[in-house]
């Protein structure tokens, strides 16, 4: 029996994936842009079932993001393992450029940053048999480095500019057999995205482009998966090869909108005549030989711990003064740090929705605060359900427009706020609804309204991130007893 798995293997705003294997264990990291903590890290035993085990950059001194506007901050990371140490190298495009951190345990703690004076983005590391460490950055440029000292020893030199498409980036170098393979993304991370490969007998080249480049692209197709690119190769313990890559699942009126952001997909790779060959990426794929399913994470966070779980993220910072799990045991208490979600500084604690159909509920004790739930893409594209002074409002912020679209009286005391994301029914779609989904807002189980989801998608807001649904306070102090996230994708129309 051939086992199958469903793509994406890590759904939701988890772009620019990088993977490494140590024995039977795989580790995967993704970019995180303006969010703190940054660079989520996952563990798997089969490349299909992943559990987030932390965030590599979970201390402010590792992750200065002050002033980082939407989609800036942390760009693409690379994770590698060498000589008993894990390395994560990435770029903070808002503060300092390229840096790396190291750890003996991938779950952390990771070291303070070691900055490395190399230009460009998308850094990646590889070691040769003599122990030399080589670093590639977009363009593609190569340097010989001392990673632990953050020193450039030789270079950088331009080694390959790709096949001529724009943005040769996401370069990873691999020594496989007698060859050094350089795999890159080209064409930009939108619909023209591609994966290309070249090979040489030495990291410095000269490089020979694969005769069948691009080895992977979905450009010019009407496939349900688009923008395939930014791949990283990994071998399995039984000698197979796979790649993780980013892609999108656009829906709605052609060419469609992708509200979840760029997600992490998995694809088998075959080697033919010394070159990697990749078929188009499918929503259902043949699984790797080993199979280690995981129990789904608990749907509800009751905030009974002493630390926030790793999936919780905040724009730019989450100062200790803005949140507490001890002020009111069993509740997450949030203190306002900014008067509006439209501003760079505000108190928001959220998680990435990972399914095209899902439902969030949270029990809020608003007290005398202004607080609620927000589905955000960035400071100028978010839908909020907000409680203040006994009133509930659903507010849409789309670019320069801000509109209260529904109101209701708030009962005294704690209220259950809800957000739903659902695909249109066949009748709605046939009736002309052309957005990717409908975003519903609920008060104590009663729906107040549903909004067109296209305005909270990258095609409208632009950028590199994806939706994040979270709890916020913009005046005073409020507490949340629990937050529940339910996957409702099995109820696909
Ligand atoms: C990433 C680069 C890219 O560093 O966008 O379009 C940047 N491709 O590879 C952010 O995802």
Short mmCIF file of C-alpha atoms and ligand atoms in Angstrom, two decimals:
data_model
loop_
_atom_site.label_atom_id
_atom_site.label_comp_id
_atom_site.label_asym_id
_atom_site.label_seq_id
_atom_site.Cartn_x
_atom_site.Cartn_y
_atom_site.Cartn_z
CA UNK A 1 0.00 0.00 0.00
CA UNK A 2 1.45 3.43 -0.96
CA UNK A 3 0.87 5.90 1.80
CA UNK A 4 -0.25 9.40 0.80
CA UNK A 5 0.09 12.76 2.53
CA UNK A 6 -1.65 16.10 2.06
CA UNK A 7 0.20 19.26 1.12
CA UNK A 8 1.01 21.71 2.58
CA UNK A 9 2.87 19.81 5.31
CA UNK A 10 3.07 23.04 7.34
CA UNK A 11 0.02 25.11 6.47
CA UNK A 12 -0.33 28.82 7.04
CA UNK A 13 2.14 31.69 6.93
CA UNK A 14 5.34 29.57 7.12
CA UNK A 15 7.35 30.62 4.04
CA UNK A 16 10.97 30.18 2.92
CA UNK A 17 11.36 26.72 4.52
CA UNK A 18 14.78 25.21 5.21
CA UNK A 19 15.33 21.67 6.47
CA UNK A 20 18.15 19.50 7.79
CA UNK A 21 18.32 15.89 8.97
CA UNK A 22 20.29 14.49 11.92
CA UNK A 23 19.97 10.71 11.97
CA UNK A 24 16.22 10.00 11.97
CA UNK A 25 15.22 13.54 12.99
CA UNK A 26 14.35 16.40 10.68
CA UNK A 27 14.30 20.08 11.67
CA UNK A 28 12.62 22.83 9.67
CA UNK A 29 12.70 26.63 10.01
CA UNK A 30 10.72 29.37 8.24
CA UNK A 31 10.96 33.15 7.86
CA UNK A 32 8.99 35.37 10.24
CA UNK A 33 9.46 39.00 9.08
CA UNK A 34 8.25 41.59 11.60
CA UNK A 35 6.93 39.08 14.14
CA UNK A 36 8.43 38.28 17.55
CA UNK A 37 9.47 35.66 18.48
CA UNK A 38 11.04 34.83 15.12
CA UNK A 39 12.09 31.85 12.96
CA UNK A 40 9.67 29.11 14.07
CA UNK A 41 11.41 25.71 14.30
CA UNK A 42 9.68 22.36 13.77
CA UNK A 43 10.64 18.70 14.34
CA UNK A 44 9.54 15.65 12.34
CA UNK A 45 10.49 11.99 11.97
CA UNK A 46 9.00 11.60 8.47
CA UNK A 47 8.98 15.05 6.72
CA UNK A 48 5.17 14.97 6.75
CA UNK A 49 4.10 15.34 10.41
CA UNK A 50 5.69 18.41 12.03
CA UNK A 51 5.50 19.75 15.58
CA UNK A 52 6.67 23.29 16.39
CA UNK A 53 9.31 22.93 19.12
CA UNK A 54 10.05 26.62 19.58
CA UNK A 55 11.27 29.77 17.90
CA UNK A 56 14.98 30.15 17.22
CA UNK A 57 14.93 33.91 17.95
CA UNK A 58 12.98 34.15 21.22
CA UNK A 59 14.93 36.89 23.01
CA UNK A 60 14.80 40.61 22.13
CA UNK A 61 18.60 40.76 21.95
CA UNK A 62 18.50 38.17 19.13
CA UNK A 63 15.72 39.95 17.25
CA UNK A 64 15.76 43.78 17.11
CA UNK A 65 12.64 44.69 15.14
CA UNK A 66 11.94 48.24 16.27
CA UNK A 67 10.55 50.17 13.33
CA UNK A 68 10.35 47.07 11.11
CA UNK A 69 7.35 47.70 8.88
CA UNK A 70 5.16 44.85 7.60
CA UNK A 71 7.12 42.17 5.70
CA UNK A 72 10.51 43.48 6.77
CA UNK A 73 12.57 42.10 9.66
CA UNK A 74 13.57 38.44 9.26
CA UNK A 75 13.82 37.12 5.72
CA UNK A 76 14.75 33.59 4.68
CA UNK A 77 16.59 31.37 7.21
CA UNK A 78 18.73 28.28 6.66
CA UNK A 79 19.22 25.53 9.25
CA UNK A 80 22.23 23.21 9.09
CA UNK A 81 23.96 20.73 11.43
CA UNK A 82 27.75 20.37 11.58
CA UNK A 83 30.09 18.78 14.08
CA UNK A 84 27.50 18.51 16.88
CA UNK A 85 26.15 22.02 16.50
CA UNK A 86 23.01 23.40 14.84
CA UNK A 87 23.44 26.62 12.86
CA UNK A 88 20.65 28.96 11.79
CA UNK A 89 21.69 31.79 9.49
CA UNK A 90 19.33 34.49 8.24
CA UNK A 91 18.94 38.18 7.44
CA UNK A 92 17.40 40.94 9.56
CA UNK A 93 16.73 43.42 6.76
CA UNK A 94 15.63 46.01 9.32
CA UNK A 95 18.56 45.74 11.72
CA UNK A 96 22.08 44.59 10.89
CA UNK A 97 21.78 42.27 7.93
CA UNK A 98 23.15 38.72 7.95
CA UNK A 99 23.74 36.85 11.22
CA UNK A 100 23.79 33.34 12.59
CA UNK A 101 22.96 31.67 15.89
CA UNK A 102 23.98 28.23 17.13
CA UNK A 103 22.57 25.62 19.51
CA UNK A 104 23.32 22.10 20.69
CA UNK A 105 19.59 21.51 21.17
CA UNK A 106 17.42 22.73 18.27
CA UNK A 107 14.59 23.39 20.74
CA UNK A 108 16.94 25.99 22.23
CA UNK A 109 18.34 27.97 23.78
CA UNK A 110 20.08 29.42 20.76
CA UNK A 111 23.12 31.68 21.07
CA UNK A 112 23.23 35.42 20.76
CA UNK A 113 23.66 36.60 17.16
CA UNK A 114 27.04 36.38 15.42
CA UNK A 115 26.85 39.07 12.73
CA UNK A 116 28.65 38.41 9.46
CA UNK A 117 29.63 41.19 7.10
CA UNK A 118 28.21 39.74 3.89
CA UNK A 119 25.87 41.59 1.54
CA UNK A 120 22.53 40.27 0.35
CA UNK A 121 19.76 38.02 1.67
CA UNK A 122 19.01 34.29 1.86
CA UNK A 123 22.31 33.16 3.39
CA UNK A 124 23.05 29.43 3.52
CA UNK A 125 25.97 27.41 4.90
CA UNK A 126 27.71 24.21 3.78
CA UNK A 127 30.96 22.55 4.88
CA UNK A 128 33.41 20.69 2.62
CA UNK A 129 35.46 17.63 3.52
CA UNK A 130 38.38 19.82 4.58
CA UNK A 131 36.21 21.62 7.11
CA UNK A 132 35.93 24.83 5.09
CA UNK A 133 32.58 26.57 5.61
CA UNK A 134 31.04 28.14 2.51
CA UNK A 135 28.24 30.71 2.62
CA UNK A 136 25.98 31.57 -0.32
CA UNK A 137 23.77 34.65 -0.56
CA UNK A 138 21.34 35.77 -3.23
CA UNK A 139 22.71 36.84 -6.57
CA UNK A 140 24.33 34.23 -6.26
CA UNK A 141 27.51 35.05 -4.35
CA UNK A 142 29.82 32.72 -2.39
CA UNK A 143 32.23 33.37 0.44
CA UNK A 144 34.43 31.18 2.61
CA UNK A 145 33.62 32.05 6.21
CA UNK A 146 34.42 31.30 9.82
CA UNK A 147 30.83 31.12 11.04
CA UNK A 148 31.50 31.01 14.76
CA UNK A 149 33.70 34.09 14.50
CA UNK A 150 31.45 35.78 11.96
CA UNK A 151 34.40 36.35 9.69
CA UNK A 152 34.55 36.40 5.90
CA UNK A 153 37.81 34.59 5.04
CA UNK A 154 37.60 34.77 1.24
CA UNK A 155 35.24 36.40 -1.25
CA UNK A 156 32.45 37.03 -1.77
CA UNK A 157 32.59 36.05 -5.41
CA UNK A 158 29.67 35.86 -7.92
CA UNK A 159 29.35 32.17 -8.82
CA UNK A 160 26.09 31.85 -10.81
CA UNK A 161 23.37 34.30 -11.82
CA UNK A 162 20.81 31.63 -12.63
CA UNK A 163 19.14 31.07 -15.99
CA UNK A 164 18.41 34.76 -16.55
CA UNK A 165 15.14 35.23 -14.64
CA UNK A 166 14.81 38.03 -12.10
CA UNK A 167 15.78 37.52 -8.47
CA UNK A 168 18.20 34.57 -8.37
CA UNK A 169 17.86 33.89 -4.62
CA UNK A 170 17.41 31.20 -1.94
CA UNK A 171 20.76 29.62 -2.91
CA UNK A 172 21.65 26.32 -1.18
CA UNK A 173 24.86 24.39 -1.93
CA UNK A 174 25.06 20.60 -1.48
CA UNK A 175 28.03 18.24 -1.95
CA UNK A 176 26.50 15.08 -3.40
CA UNK A 177 28.85 12.47 -4.82
CA UNK A 178 31.47 14.11 -7.04
CA UNK A 179 29.44 17.24 -7.59
CA UNK A 180 28.59 20.48 -5.82
CA UNK A 181 24.95 21.26 -6.62
CA UNK A 182 23.70 24.84 -6.34
CA UNK A 183 19.91 25.10 -6.11
CA UNK A 184 18.22 28.51 -6.31
CA UNK A 185 14.86 30.20 -6.68
CA UNK A 186 14.31 32.48 -9.66
CA UNK A 187 11.51 34.59 -11.10
CA UNK A 188 10.31 36.18 -7.87
CA UNK A 189 8.13 34.64 -5.18
CA UNK A 190 4.86 35.24 -7.02
CA UNK A 191 3.35 33.34 -9.99
CA UNK A 192 6.63 33.31 -11.89
CA UNK A 193 8.51 31.47 -9.14
CA UNK A 194 10.83 28.65 -10.23
CA UNK A 195 13.52 26.33 -8.87
CA UNK A 196 16.74 26.01 -10.87
CA UNK A 197 19.92 24.01 -10.31
CA UNK A 198 23.52 24.03 -11.51
CA UNK A 199 26.55 21.91 -10.62
CA UNK A 200 30.33 22.24 -10.40
CA UNK A 201 33.28 20.23 -9.15
CA UNK A 202 34.21 22.94 -6.62
CA UNK A 203 32.09 25.39 -4.63
CA UNK A 204 33.67 28.27 -6.52
CA UNK A 205 32.56 26.81 -9.85
CA UNK A 206 32.41 27.12 -12.78
CA UNK A 207 28.78 26.04 -12.72
CA UNK A 208 26.94 24.12 -15.42
CA UNK A 209 23.21 24.85 -15.59
CA UNK A 210 20.92 21.82 -15.61
CA UNK A 211 19.68 21.08 -19.12
CA UNK A 212 16.09 20.91 -17.89
CA UNK A 213 15.97 24.13 -15.84
CA UNK A 214 13.73 25.23 -14.26
CA UNK A 215 13.55 21.86 -12.52
CA UNK A 216 10.25 22.98 -10.93
CA UNK A 217 7.70 25.67 -11.68
CA UNK A 218 3.93 26.06 -11.79
CA UNK A 219 4.05 29.31 -13.74
CA UNK A 220 1.63 29.52 -16.65
CA UNK A 221 -0.57 26.77 -15.24
CA UNK A 222 -3.98 26.77 -13.56
CA UNK A 223 -2.82 24.35 -10.91
CA UNK A 224 -4.40 24.73 -7.45
CA UNK A 225 -0.86 25.17 -6.09
CA UNK A 226 1.03 28.21 -7.34
CA UNK A 227 4.29 30.13 -6.82
CA UNK A 228 6.33 26.96 -6.16
CA UNK A 229 9.90 27.92 -5.29
CA UNK A 230 12.44 28.58 -2.52
CA UNK A 231 13.30 24.90 -2.08
CA UNK A 232 15.74 23.04 0.18
CA UNK A 233 16.85 19.47 -0.49
CA UNK A 234 17.05 16.71 2.13
CA UNK A 235 17.88 13.01 1.99
CA UNK A 236 16.03 10.34 3.98
CA UNK A 237 17.74 7.65 6.08
CA UNK A 238 16.85 5.07 3.42
CA UNK A 239 18.47 7.05 0.61
CA UNK A 240 15.45 8.86 -0.80
CA UNK A 241 15.43 12.59 -1.63
CA UNK A 242 12.80 15.24 -1.00
CA UNK A 243 12.57 18.99 -1.06
CA UNK A 244 10.61 21.37 1.11
CA UNK A 245 9.49 24.48 -0.74
CA UNK A 246 7.12 27.39 -0.47
CA UNK A 247 3.94 27.65 -2.48
CA UNK A 248 0.47 29.17 -2.26
CA UNK A 249 -3.13 27.91 -2.57
CA UNK A 250 -4.95 30.79 -4.32
CA UNK A 251 -8.75 30.70 -4.40
CA UNK A 252 -11.53 32.86 -5.75
CA UNK A 253 -11.83 34.74 -8.99
CA UNK A 254 -8.91 33.95 -11.33
CA UNK A 255 -6.00 34.28 -10.67
CA UNK A 256 -7.19 34.06 -7.11
CA UNK A 257 -6.11 35.27 -3.67
CA UNK A 258 -4.00 33.49 -1.07
CA UNK A 259 -5.00 34.75 2.39
CA UNK A 260 -2.94 32.21 4.37
CA UNK A 261 0.36 33.45 2.92
CA UNK A 262 3.09 31.25 1.43
CA UNK A 263 3.02 27.80 3.02
CA UNK A 264 5.51 24.89 3.31
CA UNK A 265 5.05 21.99 0.88
CA UNK A 266 6.90 18.69 0.42
CA UNK A 267 7.88 17.05 -2.87
CA UNK A 268 9.80 13.90 -3.79
CA UNK A 269 12.99 14.36 -5.86
CA UNK A 270 14.47 11.73 -8.19
CA UNK A 271 18.06 11.74 -9.50
CA UNK A 272 18.45 11.05 -13.23
CA UNK A 273 21.81 11.24 -15.05
CA UNK A 274 23.33 13.22 -12.19
CA UNK A 275 20.55 15.81 -12.00
CA UNK A 276 17.59 16.23 -9.65
CA UNK A 277 14.21 15.81 -11.32
CA UNK A 278 10.96 17.08 -9.77
CA UNK A 279 7.40 16.63 -10.97
CA UNK A 280 4.77 19.33 -10.34
CA UNK A 281 3.64 19.57 -6.71
CA UNK A 282 0.27 17.99 -5.88
CA UNK A 283 -2.11 18.53 -2.98
CA UNK A 284 -1.85 14.78 -2.31
CA UNK A 285 1.52 13.13 -2.69
CA UNK A 286 3.16 9.73 -2.16
CA UNK A 287 4.63 9.71 1.34
CA UNK A 288 8.22 8.95 2.30
CA UNK A 289 8.84 5.38 3.47
CA UNK A 290 8.87 6.16 7.21
CA UNK A 291 5.63 7.24 8.78
CA UNK A 292 5.41 8.84 12.20
CA UNK A 293 2.03 10.53 12.66
CA UNK A 294 1.60 12.92 15.56
CA UNK A 295 -1.44 13.67 17.70
CA UNK A 296 -2.94 17.02 16.70
CA UNK A 297 -2.02 19.83 19.10
CA UNK A 298 -4.71 20.72 21.66
CA UNK A 299 -7.35 22.96 20.10
CA UNK A 300 -7.61 25.13 23.19
CA UNK A 301 -4.97 27.09 25.08
CA UNK A 302 -6.24 27.65 28.63
CA UNK A 303 -3.28 29.87 29.53
CA UNK A 304 -2.53 27.76 32.59
CA UNK A 305 1.22 27.59 31.95
CA UNK A 306 3.97 29.96 33.00
CA UNK A 307 5.05 30.79 29.44
CA UNK A 308 3.26 31.41 26.17
CA UNK A 309 3.33 28.46 23.76
CA UNK A 310 5.67 28.87 20.74
CA UNK A 311 2.89 29.48 18.23
CA UNK A 312 2.02 32.85 19.80
CA UNK A 313 3.54 35.80 17.93
CA UNK A 314 3.35 39.59 18.17
CA UNK A 315 4.28 42.36 15.73
CA UNK A 316 7.81 43.57 16.45
CA UNK A 317 7.91 42.95 20.21
CA UNK A 318 6.10 41.52 23.19
CA UNK A 319 7.46 43.40 26.21
CA UNK A 320 6.99 41.59 29.54
CA UNK A 321 5.03 44.61 30.73
CA UNK A 322 2.38 44.02 28.06
CA UNK A 323 1.26 40.51 29.09
CA UNK A 324 1.01 38.21 32.08
CA UNK A 325 -0.02 34.66 32.87
CA UNK A 326 0.29 35.22 36.62
CA UNK A 327 -1.64 38.45 37.30
CA UNK A 328 -4.83 36.41 36.95
CA UNK A 329 -3.87 32.72 37.08
CA UNK A 330 -5.45 30.74 34.25
CA UNK A 331 -5.99 33.90 32.18
CA UNK A 332 -3.79 35.75 29.68
CA UNK A 333 -3.85 39.36 30.83
CA UNK A 334 -2.92 41.96 28.23
CA UNK A 335 -2.05 45.60 28.88
CA UNK A 336 -2.43 48.19 26.13
CA UNK A 337 0.84 49.56 24.77
CA UNK A 338 -0.65 51.39 21.79
CA UNK A 339 -4.00 52.99 21.09
CA UNK A 340 -4.60 51.39 17.70
CA UNK A 341 -3.86 48.25 15.67
CA UNK A 342 -3.04 50.66 12.85
CA UNK A 343 0.10 51.79 14.67
CA UNK A 344 3.41 49.97 14.85
CA UNK A 345 3.28 49.64 18.64
CA UNK A 346 0.30 47.82 20.03
CA UNK A 347 -0.50 44.79 22.16
CA UNK A 348 -1.45 41.81 20.00
CA UNK A 349 -0.83 38.10 20.68
CA UNK A 350 -1.81 35.86 17.79
CA UNK A 351 -1.24 32.64 15.86
CA UNK A 352 -1.16 31.79 12.20
CA UNK A 353 -4.37 30.15 10.85
CA UNK A 354 -3.19 26.97 9.10
CA UNK A 355 -6.37 25.89 7.31
CA UNK A 356 -8.50 27.52 4.65
CA UNK A 357 -11.52 26.70 6.80
CA UNK A 358 -11.11 27.22 10.53
CA UNK A 359 -12.84 28.72 13.53
CA UNK A 360 -11.40 30.68 16.44
CA UNK A 361 -13.15 31.41 19.72
CA UNK A 362 -11.85 33.20 22.81
CA UNK A 363 -13.40 34.08 26.15
CA UNK A 364 -12.69 37.75 26.88
CA UNK A 365 -13.26 39.59 30.14
CA UNK A 366 -13.05 43.13 28.81
CA UNK A 367 -13.47 44.93 32.12
CA UNK A 368 -13.26 48.62 31.25
CA UNK A 369 -10.78 48.01 28.42
CA UNK A 370 -11.02 48.23 24.63
CA UNK A 371 -10.11 44.73 23.47
CA UNK A 372 -11.00 42.01 21.02
CA UNK A 373 -9.89 39.60 18.29
CA UNK A 374 -8.23 40.70 15.06
CA UNK A 375 -7.58 38.91 11.78
CA UNK A 376 -4.56 40.81 10.52
CA UNK A 377 -2.33 40.89 7.51
CA UNK A 378 -0.66 44.14 8.53
CA UNK A 379 -1.37 47.51 10.15
CA UNK A 380 -3.60 48.64 7.28
CA UNK A 381 -5.34 45.36 6.45
CA UNK A 382 -7.20 43.80 9.37
CA UNK A 383 -10.73 42.89 10.45
CA UNK A 384 -11.48 43.19 14.18
CA UNK A 385 -14.28 42.30 16.58
CA UNK A 386 -13.89 44.70 19.50
CA UNK A 387 -15.59 45.20 22.87
CA UNK A 388 -15.56 48.56 24.63
CA UNK A 389 -17.99 50.32 26.98
CA UNK A 390 -20.70 47.71 26.63
CA UNK A 391 -20.68 47.74 22.82
CA UNK A 392 -19.33 45.24 20.31
CA UNK A 393 -18.14 46.49 16.93
CA UNK A 394 -16.84 44.65 13.87
CA UNK A 395 -14.35 46.96 12.19
CA UNK A 396 -12.78 46.60 8.74
CA UNK A 397 -9.49 48.34 8.00
CA UNK A 398 -8.63 48.05 4.29
CA UNK A 399 -5.86 50.37 3.14
CA UNK A 400 -6.86 53.96 3.93
CA UNK A 401 -10.48 52.92 4.64
CA UNK A 402 -11.79 52.14 8.13
CA UNK A 403 -15.41 51.14 8.59
CA UNK A 404 -17.55 49.81 11.44
CA UNK A 405 -19.53 47.12 9.64
CA UNK A 406 -21.59 45.65 12.50
CA UNK A 407 -22.50 46.55 16.08
CA UNK A 408 -24.23 44.88 19.01
CA UNK A 409 -24.70 45.36 22.73
CA UNK A 410 -22.15 43.50 24.84
CA UNK A 411 -23.56 41.56 27.77
CA UNK A 412 -22.02 42.33 31.18
CA UNK A 413 -18.94 40.31 32.09
CA UNK A 414 -16.93 37.89 29.96
CA UNK A 415 -18.01 37.36 26.33
CA UNK A 416 -17.10 34.70 23.79
CA UNK A 417 -15.81 36.29 20.60
CA UNK A 418 -15.53 34.20 17.46
CA UNK A 419 -13.87 34.42 14.06
CA UNK A 420 -14.61 31.95 11.27
CA UNK A 421 -12.91 31.51 7.91
CA UNK A 422 -14.94 29.45 5.46
CA UNK A 423 -14.93 28.76 1.74
CA UNK A 424 -18.03 29.92 -0.14
CA UNK A 425 -20.69 27.29 -0.79
CA UNK A 426 -21.28 26.22 -4.38
CA UNK A 427 -24.39 28.41 -4.48
CA UNK A 428 -22.51 31.44 -3.19
CA UNK A 429 -19.68 30.82 -5.64
CA UNK A 430 -22.15 30.31 -8.50
CA UNK A 431 -24.00 33.38 -7.27
CA UNK A 432 -20.91 35.42 -8.01
CA UNK A 433 -19.00 35.54 -4.74
CA UNK A 434 -15.49 35.86 -6.06
CA UNK A 435 -13.27 36.22 -3.00
CA UNK A 436 -11.13 33.40 -1.54
CA UNK A 437 -13.20 32.99 1.61
CA UNK A 438 -15.71 34.57 3.97
CA UNK A 439 -14.48 35.84 7.33
CA UNK A 440 -17.26 35.68 9.92
CA UNK A 441 -17.50 37.41 13.30
CA UNK A 442 -19.49 36.03 16.20
CA UNK A 443 -20.61 37.19 19.65
CA UNK A 444 -21.53 34.44 22.14
CA UNK A 445 -22.18 32.08 19.23
CA UNK A 446 -24.31 34.49 17.19
CA UNK A 447 -22.85 35.59 13.84
CA UNK A 448 -22.79 39.37 13.48
CA UNK A 449 -21.50 39.51 9.90
CA UNK A 450 -19.30 37.89 7.24
CA UNK A 451 -16.74 39.87 5.24
CA UNK A 452 -15.08 39.20 1.90
CA UNK A 453 -11.68 37.67 2.61
CA UNK A 454 -9.96 38.97 -0.51
CA UNK A 455 -8.97 42.23 1.26
CA UNK A 456 -6.94 40.26 3.79
CA UNK A 457 -4.83 38.53 1.16
CA UNK A 458 -1.37 39.17 -0.28
CA UNK A 459 -2.81 40.03 -3.70
CA UNK A 460 -4.47 43.10 -2.11
CA UNK A 461 -2.18 43.99 0.78
CA UNK A 462 1.07 42.83 -0.95
CA UNK A 463 4.00 41.69 1.20
CA UNK A 464 5.49 38.37 2.26
CA UNK A 465 3.42 37.38 5.29
CA UNK A 466 -0.02 35.88 5.73
CA UNK A 467 -2.99 36.13 8.07
CA UNK A 468 -2.50 36.04 11.85
CA UNK A 469 -5.50 35.82 14.20
CA UNK A 470 -4.97 37.20 17.67
CA UNK A 471 -6.10 38.81 20.88
CA UNK A 472 -5.49 42.52 21.40
CA UNK A 473 -5.99 45.40 23.82
CA UNK A 474 -5.78 49.03 22.76
CA UNK A 475 -7.06 50.71 25.94
CA UNK A 476 -6.58 49.57 29.51
CA UNK A 477 -6.17 45.94 30.61
CA UNK A 478 -8.22 42.90 29.63
CA UNK A 479 -7.94 39.14 30.19
CA UNK A 480 -8.58 36.11 28.00
CA UNK A 481 -9.52 32.86 29.74
CA UNK A 482 -8.89 30.65 26.72
CA UNK A 483 -8.31 30.71 22.98
CA UNK A 484 -9.53 27.88 20.77
CA UNK A 485 -8.53 27.13 17.15
CA UNK A 486 -10.53 24.51 15.23
CA UNK A 487 -9.60 23.11 11.83
CA UNK A 488 -12.80 22.90 9.79
CA UNK A 489 -11.22 21.97 6.48
CA UNK A 490 -12.74 18.48 6.41
CA UNK A 491 -16.07 20.18 5.82
CA UNK A 492 -14.87 21.36 2.39
CA UNK A 493 -17.94 22.13 0.13
C1 LIG B 1 13.17 35.79 0.71
C2 LIG B 1 13.51 35.60 -0.72
C3 LIG B 1 12.22 35.92 -1.35
O1 LIG B 1 14.25 36.16 1.48
O2 LIG B 1 11.55 36.83 -0.61
O3 LIG B 1 10.90 36.14 -3.10
C4 LIG B 1 12.17 36.95 0.63
N1 LIG B 1 11.78 35.42 -2.41
O4 LIG B 1 13.97 34.30 -1.02
C5 LIG B 1 11.15 36.89 1.72
O5 LIG B 1 10.38 35.73 1.61
#
